[in-house]
PDB file of C-alpha atoms in Angstrom:
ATOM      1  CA  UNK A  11     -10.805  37.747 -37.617  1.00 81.00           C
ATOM      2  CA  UNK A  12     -13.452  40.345 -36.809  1.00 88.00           C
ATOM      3  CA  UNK A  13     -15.562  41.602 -33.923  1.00 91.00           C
ATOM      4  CA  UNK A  14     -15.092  40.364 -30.719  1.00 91.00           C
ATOM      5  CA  UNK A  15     -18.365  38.639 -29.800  1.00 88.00           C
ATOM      6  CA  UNK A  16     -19.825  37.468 -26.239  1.00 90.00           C
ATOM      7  CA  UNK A  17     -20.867  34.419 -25.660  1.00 87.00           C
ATOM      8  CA  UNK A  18     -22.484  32.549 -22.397  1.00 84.00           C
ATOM      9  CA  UNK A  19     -20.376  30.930 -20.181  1.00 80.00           C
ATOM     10  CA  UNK A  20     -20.105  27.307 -20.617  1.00 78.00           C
ATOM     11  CA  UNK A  21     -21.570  24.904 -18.373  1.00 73.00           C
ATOM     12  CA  UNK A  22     -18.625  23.164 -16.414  1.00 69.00           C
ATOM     13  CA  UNK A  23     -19.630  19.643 -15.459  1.00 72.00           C
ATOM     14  CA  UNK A  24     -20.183  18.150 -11.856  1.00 76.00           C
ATOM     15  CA  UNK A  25     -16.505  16.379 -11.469  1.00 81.00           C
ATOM     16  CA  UNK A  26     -15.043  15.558  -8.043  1.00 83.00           C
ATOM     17  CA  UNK A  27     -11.999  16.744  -9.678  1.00 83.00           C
ATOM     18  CA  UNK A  28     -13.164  20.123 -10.487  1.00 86.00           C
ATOM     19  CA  UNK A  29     -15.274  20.800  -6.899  1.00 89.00           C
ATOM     20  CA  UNK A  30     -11.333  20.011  -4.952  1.00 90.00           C
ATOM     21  CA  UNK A  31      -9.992  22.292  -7.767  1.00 90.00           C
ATOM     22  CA  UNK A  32     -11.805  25.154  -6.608  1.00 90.00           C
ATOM     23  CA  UNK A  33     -11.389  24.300  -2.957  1.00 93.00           C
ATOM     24  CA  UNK A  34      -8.229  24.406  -3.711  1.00 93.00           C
ATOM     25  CA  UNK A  35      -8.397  28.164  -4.711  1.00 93.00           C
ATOM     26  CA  UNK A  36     -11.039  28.829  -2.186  1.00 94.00           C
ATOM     27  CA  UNK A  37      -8.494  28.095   1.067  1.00 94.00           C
ATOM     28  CA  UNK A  38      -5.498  29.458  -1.090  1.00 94.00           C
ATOM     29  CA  UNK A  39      -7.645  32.887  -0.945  1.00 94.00           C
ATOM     30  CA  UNK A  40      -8.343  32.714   2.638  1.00 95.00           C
ATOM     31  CA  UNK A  41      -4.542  32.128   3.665  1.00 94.00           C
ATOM     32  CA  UNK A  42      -3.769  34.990   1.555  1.00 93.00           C
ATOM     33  CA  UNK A  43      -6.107  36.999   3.783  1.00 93.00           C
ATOM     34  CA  UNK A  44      -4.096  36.443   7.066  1.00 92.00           C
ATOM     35  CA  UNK A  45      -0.477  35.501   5.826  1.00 92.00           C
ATOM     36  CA  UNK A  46       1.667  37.219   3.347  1.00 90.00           C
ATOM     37  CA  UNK A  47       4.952  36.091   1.772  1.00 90.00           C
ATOM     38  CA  UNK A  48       6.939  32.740   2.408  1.00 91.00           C
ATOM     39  CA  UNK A  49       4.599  31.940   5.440  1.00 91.00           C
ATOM     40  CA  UNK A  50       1.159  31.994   3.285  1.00 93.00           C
ATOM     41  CA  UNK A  51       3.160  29.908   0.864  1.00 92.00           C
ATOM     42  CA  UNK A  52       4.268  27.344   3.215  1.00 91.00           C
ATOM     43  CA  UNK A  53       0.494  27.351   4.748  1.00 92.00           C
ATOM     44  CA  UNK A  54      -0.607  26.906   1.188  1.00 93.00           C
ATOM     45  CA  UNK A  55       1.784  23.775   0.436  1.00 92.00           C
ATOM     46  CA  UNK A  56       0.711  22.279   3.802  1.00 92.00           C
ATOM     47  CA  UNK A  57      -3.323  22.378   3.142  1.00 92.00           C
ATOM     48  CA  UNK A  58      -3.225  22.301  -0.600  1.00 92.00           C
ATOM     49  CA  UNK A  59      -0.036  20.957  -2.187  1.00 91.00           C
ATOM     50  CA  UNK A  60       0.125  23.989  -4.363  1.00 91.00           C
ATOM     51  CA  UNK A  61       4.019  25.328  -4.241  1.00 89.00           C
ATOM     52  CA  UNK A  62       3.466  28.709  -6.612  1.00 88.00           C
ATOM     53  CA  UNK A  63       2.680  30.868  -3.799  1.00 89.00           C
ATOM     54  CA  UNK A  64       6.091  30.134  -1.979  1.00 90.00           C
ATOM     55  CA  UNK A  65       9.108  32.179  -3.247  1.00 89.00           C
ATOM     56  CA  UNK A  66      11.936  30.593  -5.695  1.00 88.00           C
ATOM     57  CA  UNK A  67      14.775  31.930  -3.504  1.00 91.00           C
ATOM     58  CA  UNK A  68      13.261  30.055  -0.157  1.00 90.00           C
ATOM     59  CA  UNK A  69      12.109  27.147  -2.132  1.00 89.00           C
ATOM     60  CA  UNK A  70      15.719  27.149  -3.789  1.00 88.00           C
ATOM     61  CA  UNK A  71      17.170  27.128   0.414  1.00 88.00           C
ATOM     62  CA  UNK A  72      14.531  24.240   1.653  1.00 87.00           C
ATOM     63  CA  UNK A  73      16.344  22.413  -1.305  1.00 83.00           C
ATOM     64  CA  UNK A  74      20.093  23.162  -0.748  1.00 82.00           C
ATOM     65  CA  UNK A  75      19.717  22.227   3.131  1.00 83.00           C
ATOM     66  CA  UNK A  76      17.502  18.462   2.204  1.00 79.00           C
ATOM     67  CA  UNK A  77      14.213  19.139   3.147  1.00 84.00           C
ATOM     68  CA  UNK A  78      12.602  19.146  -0.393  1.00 81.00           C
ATOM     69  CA  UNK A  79      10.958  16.551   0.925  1.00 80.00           C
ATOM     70  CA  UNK A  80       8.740  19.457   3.178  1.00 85.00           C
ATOM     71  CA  UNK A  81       7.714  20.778   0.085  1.00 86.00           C
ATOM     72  CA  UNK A  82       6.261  18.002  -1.586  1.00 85.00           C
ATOM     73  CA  UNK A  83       2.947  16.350   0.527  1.00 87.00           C
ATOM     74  CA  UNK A  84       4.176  12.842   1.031  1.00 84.00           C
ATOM     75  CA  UNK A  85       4.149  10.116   4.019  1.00 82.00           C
ATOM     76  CA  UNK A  86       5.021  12.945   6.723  1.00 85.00           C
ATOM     77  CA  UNK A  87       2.167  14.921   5.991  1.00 91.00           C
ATOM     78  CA  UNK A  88      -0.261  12.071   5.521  1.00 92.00           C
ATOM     79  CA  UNK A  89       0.562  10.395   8.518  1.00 90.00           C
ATOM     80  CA  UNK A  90       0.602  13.212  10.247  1.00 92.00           C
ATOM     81  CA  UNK A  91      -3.056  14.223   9.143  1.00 94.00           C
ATOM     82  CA  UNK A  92      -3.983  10.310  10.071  1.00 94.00           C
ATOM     83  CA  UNK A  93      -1.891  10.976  13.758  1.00 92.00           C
ATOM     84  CA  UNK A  94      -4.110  13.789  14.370  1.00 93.00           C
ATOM     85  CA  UNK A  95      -7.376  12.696  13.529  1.00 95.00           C
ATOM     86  CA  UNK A  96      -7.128   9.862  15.234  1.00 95.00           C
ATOM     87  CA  UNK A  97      -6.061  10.781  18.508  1.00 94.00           C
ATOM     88  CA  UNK A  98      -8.394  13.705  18.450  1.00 94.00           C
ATOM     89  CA  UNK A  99     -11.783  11.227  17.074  1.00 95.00           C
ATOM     90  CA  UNK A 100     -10.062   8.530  19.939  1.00 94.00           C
ATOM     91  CA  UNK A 101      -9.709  10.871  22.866  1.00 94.00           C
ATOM     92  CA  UNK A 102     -13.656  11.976  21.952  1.00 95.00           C
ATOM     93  CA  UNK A 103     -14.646   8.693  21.836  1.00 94.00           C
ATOM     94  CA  UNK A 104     -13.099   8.387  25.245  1.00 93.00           C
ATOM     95  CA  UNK A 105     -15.137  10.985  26.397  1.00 94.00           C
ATOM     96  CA  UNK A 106     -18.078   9.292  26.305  1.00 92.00           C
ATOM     97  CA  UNK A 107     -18.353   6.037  28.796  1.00 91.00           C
ATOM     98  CA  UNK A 108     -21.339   4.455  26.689  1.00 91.00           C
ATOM     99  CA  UNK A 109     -19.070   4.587  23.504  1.00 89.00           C
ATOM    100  CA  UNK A 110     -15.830   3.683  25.324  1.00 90.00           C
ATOM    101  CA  UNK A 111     -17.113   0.992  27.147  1.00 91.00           C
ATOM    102  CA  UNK A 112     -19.103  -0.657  24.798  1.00 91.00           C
ATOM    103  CA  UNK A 113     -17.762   0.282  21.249  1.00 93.00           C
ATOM    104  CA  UNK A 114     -14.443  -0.482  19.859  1.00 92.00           C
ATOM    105  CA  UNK A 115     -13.584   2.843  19.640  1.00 93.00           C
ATOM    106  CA  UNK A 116      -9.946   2.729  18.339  1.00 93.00           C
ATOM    107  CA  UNK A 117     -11.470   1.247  15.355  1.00 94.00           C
ATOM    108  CA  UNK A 118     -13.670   4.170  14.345  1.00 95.00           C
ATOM    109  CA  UNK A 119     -11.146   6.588  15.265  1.00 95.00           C
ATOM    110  CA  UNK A 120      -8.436   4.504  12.791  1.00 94.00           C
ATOM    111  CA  UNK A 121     -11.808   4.459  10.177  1.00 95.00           C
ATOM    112  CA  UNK A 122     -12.245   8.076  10.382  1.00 96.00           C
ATOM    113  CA  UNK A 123      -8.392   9.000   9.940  1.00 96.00           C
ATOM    114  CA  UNK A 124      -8.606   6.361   6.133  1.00 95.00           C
ATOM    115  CA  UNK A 125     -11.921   8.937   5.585  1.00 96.00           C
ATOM    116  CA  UNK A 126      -8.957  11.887   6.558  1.00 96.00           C
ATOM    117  CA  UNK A 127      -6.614  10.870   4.716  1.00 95.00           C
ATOM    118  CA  UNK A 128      -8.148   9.723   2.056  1.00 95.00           C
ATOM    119  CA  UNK A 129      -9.606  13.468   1.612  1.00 95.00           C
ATOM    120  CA  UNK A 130      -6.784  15.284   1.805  1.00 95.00           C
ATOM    121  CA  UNK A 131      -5.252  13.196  -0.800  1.00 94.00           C
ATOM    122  CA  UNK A 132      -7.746  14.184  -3.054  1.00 93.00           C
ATOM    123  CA  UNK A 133      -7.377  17.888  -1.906  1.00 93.00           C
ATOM    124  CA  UNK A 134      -3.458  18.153  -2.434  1.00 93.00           C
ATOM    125  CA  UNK A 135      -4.089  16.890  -6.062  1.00 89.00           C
ATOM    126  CA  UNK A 136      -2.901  13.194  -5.324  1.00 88.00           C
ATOM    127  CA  UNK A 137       0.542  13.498  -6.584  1.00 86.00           C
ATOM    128  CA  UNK A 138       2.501  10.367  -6.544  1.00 81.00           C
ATOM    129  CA  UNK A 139       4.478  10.486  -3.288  1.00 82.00           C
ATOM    130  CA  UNK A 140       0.385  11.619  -1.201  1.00 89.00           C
ATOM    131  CA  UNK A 141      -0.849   8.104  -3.630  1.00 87.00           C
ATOM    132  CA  UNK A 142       2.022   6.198  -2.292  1.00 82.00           C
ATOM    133  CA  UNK A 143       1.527   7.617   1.747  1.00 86.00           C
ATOM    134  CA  UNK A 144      -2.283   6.922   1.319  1.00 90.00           C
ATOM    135  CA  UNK A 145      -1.895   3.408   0.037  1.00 85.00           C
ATOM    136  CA  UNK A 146       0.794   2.451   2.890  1.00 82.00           C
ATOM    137  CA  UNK A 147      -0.870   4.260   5.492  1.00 87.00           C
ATOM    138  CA  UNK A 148      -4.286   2.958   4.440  1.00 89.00           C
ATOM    139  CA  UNK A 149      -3.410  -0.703   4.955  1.00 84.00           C
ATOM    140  CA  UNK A 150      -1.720   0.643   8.169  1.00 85.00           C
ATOM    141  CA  UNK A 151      -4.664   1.787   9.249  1.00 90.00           C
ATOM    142  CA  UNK A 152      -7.024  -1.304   7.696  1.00 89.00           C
ATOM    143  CA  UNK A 153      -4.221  -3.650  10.083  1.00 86.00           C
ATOM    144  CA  UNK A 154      -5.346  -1.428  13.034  1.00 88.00           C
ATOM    145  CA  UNK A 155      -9.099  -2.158  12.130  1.00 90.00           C
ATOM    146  CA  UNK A 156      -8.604  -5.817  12.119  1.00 89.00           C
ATOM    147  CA  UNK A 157      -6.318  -6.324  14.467  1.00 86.00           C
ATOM    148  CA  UNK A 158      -3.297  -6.722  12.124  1.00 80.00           C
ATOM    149  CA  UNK A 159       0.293  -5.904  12.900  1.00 68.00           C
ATOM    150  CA  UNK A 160       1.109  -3.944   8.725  1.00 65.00           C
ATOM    151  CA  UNK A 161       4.342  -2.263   9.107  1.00 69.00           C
ATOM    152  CA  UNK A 162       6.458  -4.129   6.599  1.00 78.00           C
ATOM    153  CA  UNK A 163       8.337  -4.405   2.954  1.00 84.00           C
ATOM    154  CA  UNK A 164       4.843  -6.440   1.463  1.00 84.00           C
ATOM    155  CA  UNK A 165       3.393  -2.608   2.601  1.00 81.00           C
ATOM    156  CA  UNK A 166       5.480  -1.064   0.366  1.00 85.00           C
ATOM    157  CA  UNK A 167       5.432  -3.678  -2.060  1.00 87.00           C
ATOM    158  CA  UNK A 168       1.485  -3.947  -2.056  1.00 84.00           C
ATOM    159  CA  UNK A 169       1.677   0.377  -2.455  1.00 83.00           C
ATOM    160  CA  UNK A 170       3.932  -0.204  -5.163  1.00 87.00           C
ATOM    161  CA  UNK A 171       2.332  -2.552  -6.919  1.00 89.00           C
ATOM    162  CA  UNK A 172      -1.103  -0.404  -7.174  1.00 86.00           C
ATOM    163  CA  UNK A 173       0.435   2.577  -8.278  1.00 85.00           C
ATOM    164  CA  UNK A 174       2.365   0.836 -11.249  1.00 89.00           C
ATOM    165  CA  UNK A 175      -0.779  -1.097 -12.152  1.00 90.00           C
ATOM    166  CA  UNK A 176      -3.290   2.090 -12.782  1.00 86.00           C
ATOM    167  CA  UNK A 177      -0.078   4.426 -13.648  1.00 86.00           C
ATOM    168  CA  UNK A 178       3.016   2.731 -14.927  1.00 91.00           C
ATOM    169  CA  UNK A 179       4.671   5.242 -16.602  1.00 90.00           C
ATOM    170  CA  UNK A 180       5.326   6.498 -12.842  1.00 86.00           C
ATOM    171  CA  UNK A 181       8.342   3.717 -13.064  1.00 90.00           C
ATOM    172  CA  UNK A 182      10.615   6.093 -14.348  1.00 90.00           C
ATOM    173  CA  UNK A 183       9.219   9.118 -12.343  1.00 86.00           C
ATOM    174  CA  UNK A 184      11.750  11.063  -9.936  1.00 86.00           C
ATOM    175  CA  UNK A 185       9.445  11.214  -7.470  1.00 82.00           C
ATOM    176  CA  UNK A 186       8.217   7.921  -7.385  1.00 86.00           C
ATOM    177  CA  UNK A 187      12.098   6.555  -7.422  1.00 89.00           C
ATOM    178  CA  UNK A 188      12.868   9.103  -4.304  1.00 86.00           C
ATOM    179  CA  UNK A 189       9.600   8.465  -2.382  1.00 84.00           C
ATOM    180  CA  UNK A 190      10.376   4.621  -2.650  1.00 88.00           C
ATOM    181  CA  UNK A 191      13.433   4.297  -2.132  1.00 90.00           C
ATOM    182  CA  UNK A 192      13.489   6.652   1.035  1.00 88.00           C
ATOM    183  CA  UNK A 193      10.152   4.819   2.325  1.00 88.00           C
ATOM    184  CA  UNK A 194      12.224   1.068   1.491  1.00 91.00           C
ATOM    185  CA  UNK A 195      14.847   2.635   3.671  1.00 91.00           C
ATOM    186  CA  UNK A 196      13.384   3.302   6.092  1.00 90.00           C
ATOM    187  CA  UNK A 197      11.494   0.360   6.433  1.00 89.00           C
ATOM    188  CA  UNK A 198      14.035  -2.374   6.301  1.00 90.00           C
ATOM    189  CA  UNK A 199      16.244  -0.567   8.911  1.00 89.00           C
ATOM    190  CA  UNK A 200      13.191  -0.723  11.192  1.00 85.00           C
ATOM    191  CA  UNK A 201      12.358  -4.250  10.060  1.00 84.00           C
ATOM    192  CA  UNK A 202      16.020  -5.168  10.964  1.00 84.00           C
ATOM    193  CA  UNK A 203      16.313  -3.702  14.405  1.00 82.00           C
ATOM    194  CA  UNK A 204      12.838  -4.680  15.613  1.00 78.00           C
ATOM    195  CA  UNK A 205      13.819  -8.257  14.496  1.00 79.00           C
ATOM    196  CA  UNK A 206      16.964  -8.092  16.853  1.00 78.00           C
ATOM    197  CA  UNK A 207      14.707  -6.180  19.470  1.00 75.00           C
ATOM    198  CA  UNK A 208      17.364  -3.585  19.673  1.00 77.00           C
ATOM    199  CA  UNK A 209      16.266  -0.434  21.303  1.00 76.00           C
ATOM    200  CA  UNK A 210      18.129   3.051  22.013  1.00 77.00           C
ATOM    201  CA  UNK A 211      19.217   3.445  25.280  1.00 75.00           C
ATOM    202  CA  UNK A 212      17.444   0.501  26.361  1.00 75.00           C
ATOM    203  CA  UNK A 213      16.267   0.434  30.149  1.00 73.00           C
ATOM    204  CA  UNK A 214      17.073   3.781  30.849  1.00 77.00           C
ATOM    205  CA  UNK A 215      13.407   5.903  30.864  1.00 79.00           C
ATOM    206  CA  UNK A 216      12.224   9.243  31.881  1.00 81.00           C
ATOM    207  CA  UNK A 217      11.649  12.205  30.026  1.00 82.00           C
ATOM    208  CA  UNK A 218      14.999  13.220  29.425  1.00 84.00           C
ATOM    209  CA  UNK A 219      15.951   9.693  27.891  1.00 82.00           C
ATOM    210  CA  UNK A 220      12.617   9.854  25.641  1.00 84.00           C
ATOM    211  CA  UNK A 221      13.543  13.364  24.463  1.00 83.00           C
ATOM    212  CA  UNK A 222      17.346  12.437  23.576  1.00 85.00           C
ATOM    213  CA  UNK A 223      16.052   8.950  22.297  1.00 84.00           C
ATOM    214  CA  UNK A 224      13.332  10.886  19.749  1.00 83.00           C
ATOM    215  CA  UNK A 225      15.634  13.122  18.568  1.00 85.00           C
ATOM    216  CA  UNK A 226      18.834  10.362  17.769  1.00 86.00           C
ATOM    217  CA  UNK A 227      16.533   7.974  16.193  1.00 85.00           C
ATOM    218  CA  UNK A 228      15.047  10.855  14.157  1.00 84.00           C
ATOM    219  CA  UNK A 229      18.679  11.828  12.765  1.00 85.00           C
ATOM    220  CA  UNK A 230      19.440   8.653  11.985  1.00 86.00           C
ATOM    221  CA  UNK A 231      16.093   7.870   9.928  1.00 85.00           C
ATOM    222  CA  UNK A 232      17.064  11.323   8.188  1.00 84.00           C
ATOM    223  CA  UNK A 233      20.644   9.656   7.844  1.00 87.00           C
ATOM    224  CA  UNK A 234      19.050   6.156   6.019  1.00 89.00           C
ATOM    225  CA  UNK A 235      16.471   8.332   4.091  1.00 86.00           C
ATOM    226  CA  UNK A 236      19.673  10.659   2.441  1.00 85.00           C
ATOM    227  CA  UNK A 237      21.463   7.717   1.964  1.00 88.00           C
ATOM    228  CA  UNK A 238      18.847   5.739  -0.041  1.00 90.00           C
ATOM    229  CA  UNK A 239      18.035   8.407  -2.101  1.00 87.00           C
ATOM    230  CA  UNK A 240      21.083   9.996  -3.006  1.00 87.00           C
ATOM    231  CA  UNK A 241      21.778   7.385  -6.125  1.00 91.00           C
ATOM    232  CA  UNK A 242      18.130   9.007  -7.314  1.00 90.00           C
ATOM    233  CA  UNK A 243      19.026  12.554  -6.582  1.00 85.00           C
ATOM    234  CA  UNK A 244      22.603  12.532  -8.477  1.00 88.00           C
ATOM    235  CA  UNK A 245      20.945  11.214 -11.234  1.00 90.00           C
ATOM    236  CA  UNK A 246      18.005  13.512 -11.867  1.00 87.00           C
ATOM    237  CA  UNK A 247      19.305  16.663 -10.437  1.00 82.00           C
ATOM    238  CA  UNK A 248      22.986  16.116  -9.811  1.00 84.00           C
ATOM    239  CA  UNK A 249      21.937  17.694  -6.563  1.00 77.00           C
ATOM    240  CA  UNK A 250      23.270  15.958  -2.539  1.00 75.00           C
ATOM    241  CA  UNK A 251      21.970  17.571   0.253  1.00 70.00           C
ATOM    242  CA  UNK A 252      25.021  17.250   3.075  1.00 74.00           C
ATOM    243  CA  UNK A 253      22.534  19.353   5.516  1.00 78.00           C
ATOM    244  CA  UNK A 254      19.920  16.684   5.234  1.00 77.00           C
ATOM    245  CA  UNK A 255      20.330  15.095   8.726  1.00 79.00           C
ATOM    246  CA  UNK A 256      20.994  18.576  10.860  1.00 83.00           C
ATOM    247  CA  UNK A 257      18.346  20.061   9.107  1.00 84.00           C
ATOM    248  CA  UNK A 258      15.556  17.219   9.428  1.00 83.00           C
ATOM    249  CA  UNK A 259      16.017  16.550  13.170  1.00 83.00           C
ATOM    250  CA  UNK A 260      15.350  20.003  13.566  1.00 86.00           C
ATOM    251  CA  UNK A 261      12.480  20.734  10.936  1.00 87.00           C
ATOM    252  CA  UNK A 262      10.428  17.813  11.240  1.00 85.00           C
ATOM    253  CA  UNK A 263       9.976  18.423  15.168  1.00 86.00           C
ATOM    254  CA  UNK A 264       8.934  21.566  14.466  1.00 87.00           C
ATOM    255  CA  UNK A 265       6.429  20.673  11.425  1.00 87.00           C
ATOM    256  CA  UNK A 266       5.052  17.832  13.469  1.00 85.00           C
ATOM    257  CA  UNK A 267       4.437  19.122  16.482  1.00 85.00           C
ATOM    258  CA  UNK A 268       3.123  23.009  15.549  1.00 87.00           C
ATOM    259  CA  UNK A 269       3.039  23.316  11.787  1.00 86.00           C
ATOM    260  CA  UNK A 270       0.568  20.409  10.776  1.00 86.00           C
ATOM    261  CA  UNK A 271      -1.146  20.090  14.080  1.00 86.00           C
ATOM    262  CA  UNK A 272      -2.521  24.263  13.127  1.00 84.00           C
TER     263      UNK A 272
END
């Protein structure tokens, strides 16, 4: 009770945490300069993680048709971010005969997309599914670095077990049970397949044969990823999305190739 009094501002320390915060709200500002609506929103998820900006009714639609998974900054994004800096940093490298010739240049260019990566975790706010992308796509990377072949279950299993070790309460998380399971999925159909060396429309090549072999294989990895989560996403939100595999083979495309990329 009494007069209001003012007082000098306090002194906010020097965290990491607090210099990406206002980053954060630094690019949010600039999008908001150029977009407007559901388009600065989805701009803002993409380079900051931050879904507030992006209306409840479209957010509520992404949902219904199964791409929630757009909307929260996991292993597409990440690897996505890795994909492009490191055929950008590779095809530079190339550029240069000295450094090509000399240098094991696919190296750097897999060192500089960890550095990427690693970044943009930090700047999306490291939320459990970006933790669980960086860790997997980290050793991926590492593997490339040493020469290792990485895409496997002791991946996940090694991504697992860091996340549970610093943060275990994350067990019983949503989004660590649906970013899991999807990403386990996913992994032992490829594990299974490569094992049998069965490949789509095998000896038949040409662009038209890589186009319809891209976009089958993408529907059906949209097809394992629904079906691993849906125990998850019955339980939690009593929620299936039966659009999942239309919708993904024609939204991920699209986000990989133009969304992410600018």
């Amino acid at each position: 009770m009494g007069k209001v009094q003012v007082s000098d501002p306090e002194v906010s320390p020097k965290k990491p945490s607090l210099w990406f915060a206002q980053f954060r709200r630094d690019i949010q500002a600039e999008v908001k300069k150029t977009l407007e609506g559901d388009r600065a929103g989805l701009a803002i998820i993409f380079l900051t993680g931050d879904k507030s900006s992006l209306g409840s009714e479209s957010a509520e639609a992404i949902r219904a048709v199964g791409l929630a998974h757009l909307l929260a900054i996991s292993g597409l994004h990440v690897s996505l971010v890795a994909g492009i800096v490191f055929f950008l940093s590779r095809a530079l490298f190339a550029l240069v005969p000295m450094l090509a010739l000399r240098f094991p240049v696919k190296k750097w260019a897999a060192g500089l997309s960890l550095i990427s990566i690693f970044f943009y975790t930090l700047l999306v706010g490291a939320p459990v599914p970006t933790r669980r992308a960086l860790m997997m796509a980290g050793v991926a990377l590492l593997g490339v670095m040493l020469d290792r072949i990485t895409l496997s279950l002791r991946t996940v299993a090694l991504a697992a077990l860091v996340i549970l070790l610093v943060w275990p309460q994350m067990l019983l998380h949503p989004s660590f049970q649906l970013s899991f399971a999807a990403v386990l999925g996913l992994v032992s159909v490829h594990e299974g397949l490569r094992r049998r060396g069965w490949r789509l429309f095998s000896g038949r090549e040409g662009w038209f044969w890589q186009a319809l072999r891209y976009i089958v294989e993408l529907a059906g990895m949209s097809f394992v990823a629904a079906v691993a989560t849906l125990p998850f996403g019955l339980y939690h939100f009593q929620e299936a999305g039966i659009y999942g595999m239309l919708a993904n083979t024609l939204a991920i495309p699209l986000t990989g190739f133009w969304l992410m990329p600018v």
